[in-house]
Short mmCIF file of C-alpha atoms and ligand atoms in Angstrom, two decimals:
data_model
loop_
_atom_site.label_atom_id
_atom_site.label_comp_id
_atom_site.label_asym_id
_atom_site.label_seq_id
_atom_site.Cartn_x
_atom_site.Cartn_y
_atom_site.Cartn_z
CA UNK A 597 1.55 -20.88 6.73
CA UNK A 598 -2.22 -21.75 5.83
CA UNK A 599 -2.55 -24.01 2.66
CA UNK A 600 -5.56 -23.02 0.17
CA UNK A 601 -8.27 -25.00 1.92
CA UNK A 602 -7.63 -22.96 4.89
CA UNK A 603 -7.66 -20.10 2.77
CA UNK A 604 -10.87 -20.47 1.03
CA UNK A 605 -12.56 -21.25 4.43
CA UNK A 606 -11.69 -18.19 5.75
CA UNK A 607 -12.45 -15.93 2.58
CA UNK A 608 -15.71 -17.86 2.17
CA UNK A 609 -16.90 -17.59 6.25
CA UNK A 610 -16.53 -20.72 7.01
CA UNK A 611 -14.38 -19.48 10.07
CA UNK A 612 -15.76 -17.02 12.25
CA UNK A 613 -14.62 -13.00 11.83
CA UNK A 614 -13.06 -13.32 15.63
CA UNK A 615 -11.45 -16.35 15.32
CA UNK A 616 -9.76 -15.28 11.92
CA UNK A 617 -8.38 -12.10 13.71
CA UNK A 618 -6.78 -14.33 16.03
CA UNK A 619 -5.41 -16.53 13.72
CA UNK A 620 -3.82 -14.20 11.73
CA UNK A 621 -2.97 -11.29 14.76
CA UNK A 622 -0.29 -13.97 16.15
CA UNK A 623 2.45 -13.94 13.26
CA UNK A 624 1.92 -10.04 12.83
CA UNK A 625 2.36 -9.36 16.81
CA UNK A 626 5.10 -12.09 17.00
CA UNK A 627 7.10 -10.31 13.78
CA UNK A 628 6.49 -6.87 14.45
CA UNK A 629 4.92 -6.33 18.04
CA UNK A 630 2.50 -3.34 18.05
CA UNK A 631 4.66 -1.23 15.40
CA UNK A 632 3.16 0.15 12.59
CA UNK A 633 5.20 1.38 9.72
CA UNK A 634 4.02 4.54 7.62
CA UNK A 635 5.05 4.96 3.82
CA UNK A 636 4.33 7.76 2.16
CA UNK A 637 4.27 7.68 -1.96
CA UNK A 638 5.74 10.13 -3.93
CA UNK A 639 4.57 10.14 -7.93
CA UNK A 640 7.46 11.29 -9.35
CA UNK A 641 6.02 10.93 -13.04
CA UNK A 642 2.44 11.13 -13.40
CA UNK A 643 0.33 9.96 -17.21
CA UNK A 644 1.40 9.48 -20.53
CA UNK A 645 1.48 5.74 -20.30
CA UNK A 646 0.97 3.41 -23.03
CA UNK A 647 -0.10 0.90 -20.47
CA UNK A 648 -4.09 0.07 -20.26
CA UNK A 649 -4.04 -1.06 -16.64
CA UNK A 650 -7.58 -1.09 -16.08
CA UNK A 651 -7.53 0.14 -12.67
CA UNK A 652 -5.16 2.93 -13.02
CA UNK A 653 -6.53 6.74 -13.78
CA UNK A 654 -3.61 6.83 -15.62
CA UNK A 655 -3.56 4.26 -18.85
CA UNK A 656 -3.45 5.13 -22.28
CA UNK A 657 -7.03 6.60 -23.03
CA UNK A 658 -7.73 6.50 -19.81
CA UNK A 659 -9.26 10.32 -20.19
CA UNK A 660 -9.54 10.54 -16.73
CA UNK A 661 -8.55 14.12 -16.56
CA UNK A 662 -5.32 13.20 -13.92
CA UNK A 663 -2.95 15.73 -14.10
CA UNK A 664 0.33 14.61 -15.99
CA UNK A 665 3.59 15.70 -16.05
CA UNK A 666 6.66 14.44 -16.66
CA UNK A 667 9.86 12.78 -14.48
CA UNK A 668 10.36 15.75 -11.97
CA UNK A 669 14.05 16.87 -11.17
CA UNK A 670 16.78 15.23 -9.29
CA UNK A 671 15.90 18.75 -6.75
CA UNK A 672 12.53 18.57 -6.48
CA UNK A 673 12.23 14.20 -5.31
CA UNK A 674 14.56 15.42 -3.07
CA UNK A 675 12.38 18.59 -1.95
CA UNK A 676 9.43 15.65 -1.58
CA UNK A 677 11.34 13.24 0.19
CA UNK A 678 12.64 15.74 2.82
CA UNK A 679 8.93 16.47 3.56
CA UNK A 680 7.87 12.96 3.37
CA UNK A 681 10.41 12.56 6.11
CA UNK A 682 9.42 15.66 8.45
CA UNK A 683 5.73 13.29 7.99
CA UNK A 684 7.00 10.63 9.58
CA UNK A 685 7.87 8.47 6.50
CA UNK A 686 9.22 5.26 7.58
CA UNK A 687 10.47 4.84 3.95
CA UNK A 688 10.28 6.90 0.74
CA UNK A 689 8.50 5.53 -1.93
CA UNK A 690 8.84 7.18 -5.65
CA UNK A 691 6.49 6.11 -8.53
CA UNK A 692 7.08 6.50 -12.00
CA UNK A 693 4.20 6.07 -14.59
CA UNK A 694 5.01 3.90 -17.59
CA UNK A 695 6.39 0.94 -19.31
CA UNK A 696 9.60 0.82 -17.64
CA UNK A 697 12.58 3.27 -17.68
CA UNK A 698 14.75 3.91 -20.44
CA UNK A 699 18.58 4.25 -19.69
CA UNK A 700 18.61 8.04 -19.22
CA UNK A 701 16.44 7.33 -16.94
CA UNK A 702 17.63 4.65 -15.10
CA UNK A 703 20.81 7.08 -14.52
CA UNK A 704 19.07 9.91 -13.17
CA UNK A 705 16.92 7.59 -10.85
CA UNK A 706 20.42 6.21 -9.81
CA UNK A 707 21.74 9.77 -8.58
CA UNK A 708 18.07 10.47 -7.09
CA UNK A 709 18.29 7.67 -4.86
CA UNK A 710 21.84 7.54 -3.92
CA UNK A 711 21.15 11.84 -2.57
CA UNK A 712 18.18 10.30 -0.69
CA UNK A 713 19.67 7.82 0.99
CA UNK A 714 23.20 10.09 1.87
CA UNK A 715 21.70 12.90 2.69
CA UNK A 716 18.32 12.23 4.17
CA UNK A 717 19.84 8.67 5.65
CA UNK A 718 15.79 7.12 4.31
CA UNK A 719 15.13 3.95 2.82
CA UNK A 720 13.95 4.17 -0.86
CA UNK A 721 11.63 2.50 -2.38
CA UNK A 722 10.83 2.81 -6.75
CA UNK A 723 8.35 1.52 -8.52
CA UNK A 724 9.15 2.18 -12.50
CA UNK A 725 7.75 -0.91 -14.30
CA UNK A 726 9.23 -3.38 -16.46
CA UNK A 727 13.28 -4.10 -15.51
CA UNK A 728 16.10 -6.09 -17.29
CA UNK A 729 18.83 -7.16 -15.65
CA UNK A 730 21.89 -4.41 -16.18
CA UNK A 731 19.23 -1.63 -15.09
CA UNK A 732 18.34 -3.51 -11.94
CA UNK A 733 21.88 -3.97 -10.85
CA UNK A 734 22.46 -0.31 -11.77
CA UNK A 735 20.01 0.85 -9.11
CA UNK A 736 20.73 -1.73 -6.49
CA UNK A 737 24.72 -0.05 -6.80
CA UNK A 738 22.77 3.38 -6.59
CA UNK A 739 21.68 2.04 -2.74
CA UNK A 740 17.85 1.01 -4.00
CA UNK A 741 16.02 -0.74 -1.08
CA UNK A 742 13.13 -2.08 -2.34
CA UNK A 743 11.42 -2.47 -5.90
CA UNK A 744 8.09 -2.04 -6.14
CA UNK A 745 6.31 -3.78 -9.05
CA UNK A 746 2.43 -4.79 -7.82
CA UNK A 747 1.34 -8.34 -9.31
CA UNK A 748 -1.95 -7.04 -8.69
CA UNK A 749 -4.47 -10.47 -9.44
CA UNK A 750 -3.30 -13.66 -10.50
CA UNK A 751 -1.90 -15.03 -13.46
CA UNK A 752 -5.33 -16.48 -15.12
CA UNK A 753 -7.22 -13.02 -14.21
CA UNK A 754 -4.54 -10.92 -15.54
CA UNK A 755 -5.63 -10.55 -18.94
CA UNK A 756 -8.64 -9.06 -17.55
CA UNK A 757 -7.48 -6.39 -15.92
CA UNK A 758 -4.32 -5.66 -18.51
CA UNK A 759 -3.61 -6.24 -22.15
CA UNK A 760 -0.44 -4.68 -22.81
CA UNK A 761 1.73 -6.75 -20.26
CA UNK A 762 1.49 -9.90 -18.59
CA UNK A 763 1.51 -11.38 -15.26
CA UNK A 764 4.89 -13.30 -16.41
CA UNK A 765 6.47 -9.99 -17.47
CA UNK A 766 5.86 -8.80 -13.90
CA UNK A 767 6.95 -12.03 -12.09
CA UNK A 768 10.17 -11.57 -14.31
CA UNK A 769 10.64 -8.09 -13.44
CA UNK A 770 10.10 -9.02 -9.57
CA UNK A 771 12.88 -11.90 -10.34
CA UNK A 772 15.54 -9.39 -11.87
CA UNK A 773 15.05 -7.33 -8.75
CA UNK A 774 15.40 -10.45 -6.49
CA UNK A 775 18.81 -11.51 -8.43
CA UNK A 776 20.71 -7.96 -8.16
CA UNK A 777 19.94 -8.05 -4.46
CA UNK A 778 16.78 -5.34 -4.37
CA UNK A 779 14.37 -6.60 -1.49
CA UNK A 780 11.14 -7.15 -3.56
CA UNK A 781 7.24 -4.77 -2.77
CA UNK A 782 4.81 -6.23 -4.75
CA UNK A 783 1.08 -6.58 -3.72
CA UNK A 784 -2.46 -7.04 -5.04
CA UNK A 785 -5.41 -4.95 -5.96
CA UNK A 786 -8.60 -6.75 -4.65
CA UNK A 787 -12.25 -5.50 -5.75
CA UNK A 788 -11.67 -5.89 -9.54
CA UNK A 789 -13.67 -8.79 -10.19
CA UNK A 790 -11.72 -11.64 -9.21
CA UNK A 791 -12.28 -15.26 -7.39
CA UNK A 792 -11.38 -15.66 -4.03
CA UNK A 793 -9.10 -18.67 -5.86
CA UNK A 794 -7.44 -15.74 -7.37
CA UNK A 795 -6.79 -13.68 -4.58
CA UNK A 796 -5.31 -16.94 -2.69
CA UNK A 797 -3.09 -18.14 -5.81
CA UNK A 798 -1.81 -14.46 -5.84
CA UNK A 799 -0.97 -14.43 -2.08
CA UNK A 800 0.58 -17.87 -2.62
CA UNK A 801 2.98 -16.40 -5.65
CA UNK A 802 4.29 -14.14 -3.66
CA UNK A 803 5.19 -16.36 -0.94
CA UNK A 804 7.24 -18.36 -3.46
CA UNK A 805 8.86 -15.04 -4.34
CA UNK A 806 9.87 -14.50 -1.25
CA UNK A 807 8.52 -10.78 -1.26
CA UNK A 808 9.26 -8.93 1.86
CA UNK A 809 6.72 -6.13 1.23
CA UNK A 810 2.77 -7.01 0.27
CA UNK A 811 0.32 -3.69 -0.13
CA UNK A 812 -3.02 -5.10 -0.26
CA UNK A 813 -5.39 -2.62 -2.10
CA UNK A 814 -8.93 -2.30 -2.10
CA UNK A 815 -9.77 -1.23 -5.96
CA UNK A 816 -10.98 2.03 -6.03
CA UNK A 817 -13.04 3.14 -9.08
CA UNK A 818 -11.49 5.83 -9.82
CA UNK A 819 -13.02 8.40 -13.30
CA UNK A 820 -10.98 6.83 -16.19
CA UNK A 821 -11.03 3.08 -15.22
CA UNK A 822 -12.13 -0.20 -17.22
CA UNK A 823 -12.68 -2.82 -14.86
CA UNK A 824 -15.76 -4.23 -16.14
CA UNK A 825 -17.33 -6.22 -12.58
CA UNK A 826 -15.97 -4.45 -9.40
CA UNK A 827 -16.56 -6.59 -6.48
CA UNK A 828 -18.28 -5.45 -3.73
CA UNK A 829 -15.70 -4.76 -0.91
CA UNK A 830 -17.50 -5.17 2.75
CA UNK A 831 -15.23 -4.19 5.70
CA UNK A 832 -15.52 -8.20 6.98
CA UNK A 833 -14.24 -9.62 3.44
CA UNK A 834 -11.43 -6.74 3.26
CA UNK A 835 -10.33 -7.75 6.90
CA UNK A 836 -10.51 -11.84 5.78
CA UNK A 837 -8.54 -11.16 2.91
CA UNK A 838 -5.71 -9.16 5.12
CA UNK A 839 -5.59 -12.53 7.16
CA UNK A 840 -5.16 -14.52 4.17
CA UNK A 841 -1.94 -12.59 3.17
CA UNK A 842 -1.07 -12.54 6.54
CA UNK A 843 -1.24 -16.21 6.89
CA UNK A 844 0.18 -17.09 3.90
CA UNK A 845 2.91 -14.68 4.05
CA UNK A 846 3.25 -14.39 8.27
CA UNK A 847 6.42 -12.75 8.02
CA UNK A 848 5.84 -10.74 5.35
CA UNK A 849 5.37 -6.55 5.92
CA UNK A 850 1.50 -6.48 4.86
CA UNK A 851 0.44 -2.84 4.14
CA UNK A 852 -3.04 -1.70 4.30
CA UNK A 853 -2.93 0.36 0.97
CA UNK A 854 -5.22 2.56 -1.13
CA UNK A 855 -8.97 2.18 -0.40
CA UNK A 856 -8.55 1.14 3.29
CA UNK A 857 -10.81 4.28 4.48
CA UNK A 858 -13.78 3.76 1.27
CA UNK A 859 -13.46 -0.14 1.98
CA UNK A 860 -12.57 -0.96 5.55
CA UNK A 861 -14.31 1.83 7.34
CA UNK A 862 -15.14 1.84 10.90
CA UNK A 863 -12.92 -1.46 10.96
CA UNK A 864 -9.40 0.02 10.01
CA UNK A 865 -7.75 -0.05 13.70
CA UNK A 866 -8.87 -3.54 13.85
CA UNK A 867 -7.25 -4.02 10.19
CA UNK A 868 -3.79 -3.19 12.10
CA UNK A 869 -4.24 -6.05 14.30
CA UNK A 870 -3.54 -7.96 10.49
CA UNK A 871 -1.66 -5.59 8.81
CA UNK A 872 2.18 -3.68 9.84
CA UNK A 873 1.51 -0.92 7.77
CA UNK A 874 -0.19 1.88 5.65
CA UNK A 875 0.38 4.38 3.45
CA UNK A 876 -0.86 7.51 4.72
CA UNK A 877 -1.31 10.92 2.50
CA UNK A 878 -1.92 9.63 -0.46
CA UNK A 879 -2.21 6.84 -3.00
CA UNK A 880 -1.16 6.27 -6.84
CA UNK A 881 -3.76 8.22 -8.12
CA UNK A 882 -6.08 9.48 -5.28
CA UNK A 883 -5.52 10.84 -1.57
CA UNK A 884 -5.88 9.21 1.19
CA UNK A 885 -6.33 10.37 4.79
CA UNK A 886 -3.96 12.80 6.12
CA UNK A 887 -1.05 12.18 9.04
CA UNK A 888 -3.53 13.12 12.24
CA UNK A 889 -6.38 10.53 10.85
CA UNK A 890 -3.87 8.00 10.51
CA UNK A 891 -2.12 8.96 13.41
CA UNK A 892 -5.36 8.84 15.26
CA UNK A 893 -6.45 5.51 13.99
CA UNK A 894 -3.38 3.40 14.79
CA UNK A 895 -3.15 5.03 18.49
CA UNK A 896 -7.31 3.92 18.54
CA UNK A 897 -5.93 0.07 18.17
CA UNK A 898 -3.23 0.81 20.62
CA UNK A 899 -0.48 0.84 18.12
CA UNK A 900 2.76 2.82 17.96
CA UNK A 901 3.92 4.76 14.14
CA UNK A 902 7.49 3.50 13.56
CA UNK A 903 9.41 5.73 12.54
CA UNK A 904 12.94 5.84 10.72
CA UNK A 905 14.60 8.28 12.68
CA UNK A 906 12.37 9.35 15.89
CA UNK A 907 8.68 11.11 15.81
CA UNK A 908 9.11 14.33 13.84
CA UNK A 909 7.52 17.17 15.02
CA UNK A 910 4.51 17.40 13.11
CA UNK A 911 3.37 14.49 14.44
CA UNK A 912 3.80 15.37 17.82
CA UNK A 913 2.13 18.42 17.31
CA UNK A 914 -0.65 15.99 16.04
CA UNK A 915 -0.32 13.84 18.70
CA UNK A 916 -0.92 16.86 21.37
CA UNK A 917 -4.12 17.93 19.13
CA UNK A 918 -5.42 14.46 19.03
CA UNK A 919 -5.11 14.65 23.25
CA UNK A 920 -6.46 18.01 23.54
CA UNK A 921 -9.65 16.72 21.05
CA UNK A 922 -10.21 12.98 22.90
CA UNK A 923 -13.28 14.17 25.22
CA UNK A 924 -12.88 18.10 24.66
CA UNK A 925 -16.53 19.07 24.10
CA UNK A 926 -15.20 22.35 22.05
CA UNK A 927 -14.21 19.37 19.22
CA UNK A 928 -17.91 17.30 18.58
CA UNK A 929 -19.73 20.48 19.65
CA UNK A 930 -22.97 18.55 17.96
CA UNK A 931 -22.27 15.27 19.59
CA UNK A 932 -21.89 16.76 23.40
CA UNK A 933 -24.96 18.73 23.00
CA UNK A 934 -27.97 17.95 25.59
CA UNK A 935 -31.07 16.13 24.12
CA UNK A 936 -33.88 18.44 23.94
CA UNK A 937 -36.91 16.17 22.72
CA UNK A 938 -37.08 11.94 22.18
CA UNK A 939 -34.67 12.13 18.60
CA UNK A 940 -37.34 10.89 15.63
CA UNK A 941 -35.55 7.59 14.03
S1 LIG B 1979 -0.33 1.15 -13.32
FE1 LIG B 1979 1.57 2.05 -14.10
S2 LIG B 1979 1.91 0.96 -16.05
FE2 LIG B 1979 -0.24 0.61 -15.51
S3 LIG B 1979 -1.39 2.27 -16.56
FE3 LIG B 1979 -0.93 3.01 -14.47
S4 LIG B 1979 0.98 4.16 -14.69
FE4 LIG B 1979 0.78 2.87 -16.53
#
């Protein structure tokens, strides 16, 4: 583990790009060799949130125009999850919009999850706000995985991002989880303003929450948000910040999350040499590339998907497309063309 000097030389360049990579490619080979898990999101309850979570398309006068809709049924998560799984979803992970869940809710969430993990034999993972203690346990009996509950910045750039809740109520939240026995998720949204002391002193509170799962998003500016200074997000800062989760966090499952293709760009394969894993087909408010760009990108950095129960078939019949297209001049018909005059620049 890095200490914050460390970490503010490589956020700041002090360390070269390569020599970062390296650094921070040795705990994520020596944890979790060349696999890459894939997690695929499921927003089980979309809007009416009193929340004003600046980032989020879907806070109280947000007006963003994001379709709501309430908690769908016990039949149709399961519907979702089923496909998530013929995806390739390592895990299943269901988001709720809002404060937190009430007790009718925290039952019906309870039978949800217990179906998906008997009958589809998947790992779930929730993400429904603001816990106490009796609803935690309740879901941990009900076979919960993993809680999700981002920290998102840290605790002194909190209020600038959210008014309605505080970092402390999510640390608690994340501690609840923790004492039922739910392995914590909980990551950051970078791009929203903050100090690079920020983004470390985040990374480091997770550490001393011992989370297990760290999605590290690139803000998006989605219609509807009120983050007032977005930072500007080049590929080389995205892939230094990676590292400094990584090496604050080296045995931690760090996810490239929302923004990776907007943000990282050309550089995502080499993002994987950082990061375990990625959500693919979709974010919490936006979607994201589909199963054969992902697919294609983590066999580019000579990866292999990990998946929870073998390769399901879609991918392998995205798999045999991505080998048919590789050199096929029938798929970059402009590309393979022959030069006809010196190209004007
Ligand atoms: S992040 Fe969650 S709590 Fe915050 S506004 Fe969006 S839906 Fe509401």
């Amino acid at each position: 583990m890095i200490d914050r000097h460390v970490a503010l030389d490589i956020l700041e360049g002090r360390i070269s790009l390569p020599e970062v990579i390296q650094m921070a490619s040795k705990p994520r080979f020596e944890n979790f060799g060349k696999k890459v898990r894939i997690h695929i999101l499921d927003n089980i309850k979309n809007g009416y949130c009193p929340e004003d979570c600046g980032y989020c398309a879907q806070r109280k006068n947000g007006e963003s125009g994001i379709q709501e809709y309430s908690l769908k049924s016990e039949d149709e998560i399961l519907e979702d999850a089923k496909q998530a799984k013929a995806n390739g979803a390592y895990r299943f992970c269901m988001v709720s919009s809002g404060t937190g869940p009430g007790d009718k809710t925290i039952a019906k969430l309870s039978g949800t999850i217990r179906r998906i993990t008997d009958e589809l034999g998947m790992k779930v993972c929730l993400s429904a706000g603001i816990l106490d203690q009796a609803k935690a346990n309740t879901l941990k009996e009900a076979g919960l995985d993993r809680y999700n509950h981002n920290l998102n910045t840290s605790d002194s750039y909190y209020k600038d991002i959210c008014t309605t809740h505080t970092f402390q109520d999510r640390v608690e939240t994340l501690q609840l989880a923790s004492n039922a026995g739910i392995g914590l998720c909980s990551g950051v949204i970078v791009g929203m303003g903050e100090s690079m002391d920020d983004i470390i002193a985040v990374a480091m509170e997770l550490r001393r929450l011992r989370v297990a799962s760290i999605p590290v998003n690139f803000f998006i500016p989605v219609k509807g948000h009120a983050i007032q200074n977005p930072s500007v997000l080049s590929p080389e800062i995205c892939l230094r910040i990676l590292a400094v989760f990584r090496l604050i966090n080296p045995d931690a499952e760090i996810r490239m999350a929302a923004g990776r293709e907007g943000h990282l760009k050309t550089m995502q394969s080499t993002g994987l040499f950082i990061a375990n894993s990625l959500f693919a087909a979709g974010y919490l408010n936006v979607e994201g590339s589909d199963a054969k760009a992902t697919l294609g990108m983590i066999r580019d950095a000579g990866m292999e998907p990990e998946f929870s129960d073998g390769m399901p078939e879609s991918w392998k019949e995205a798999l045999e497309s991505l080998d048919e297209g590789l050199y096929a001049e029938k798929n970059f018909p402009d590309l393979y063309k022959f030069k006809k005059s010196p190209v004007p620049i």
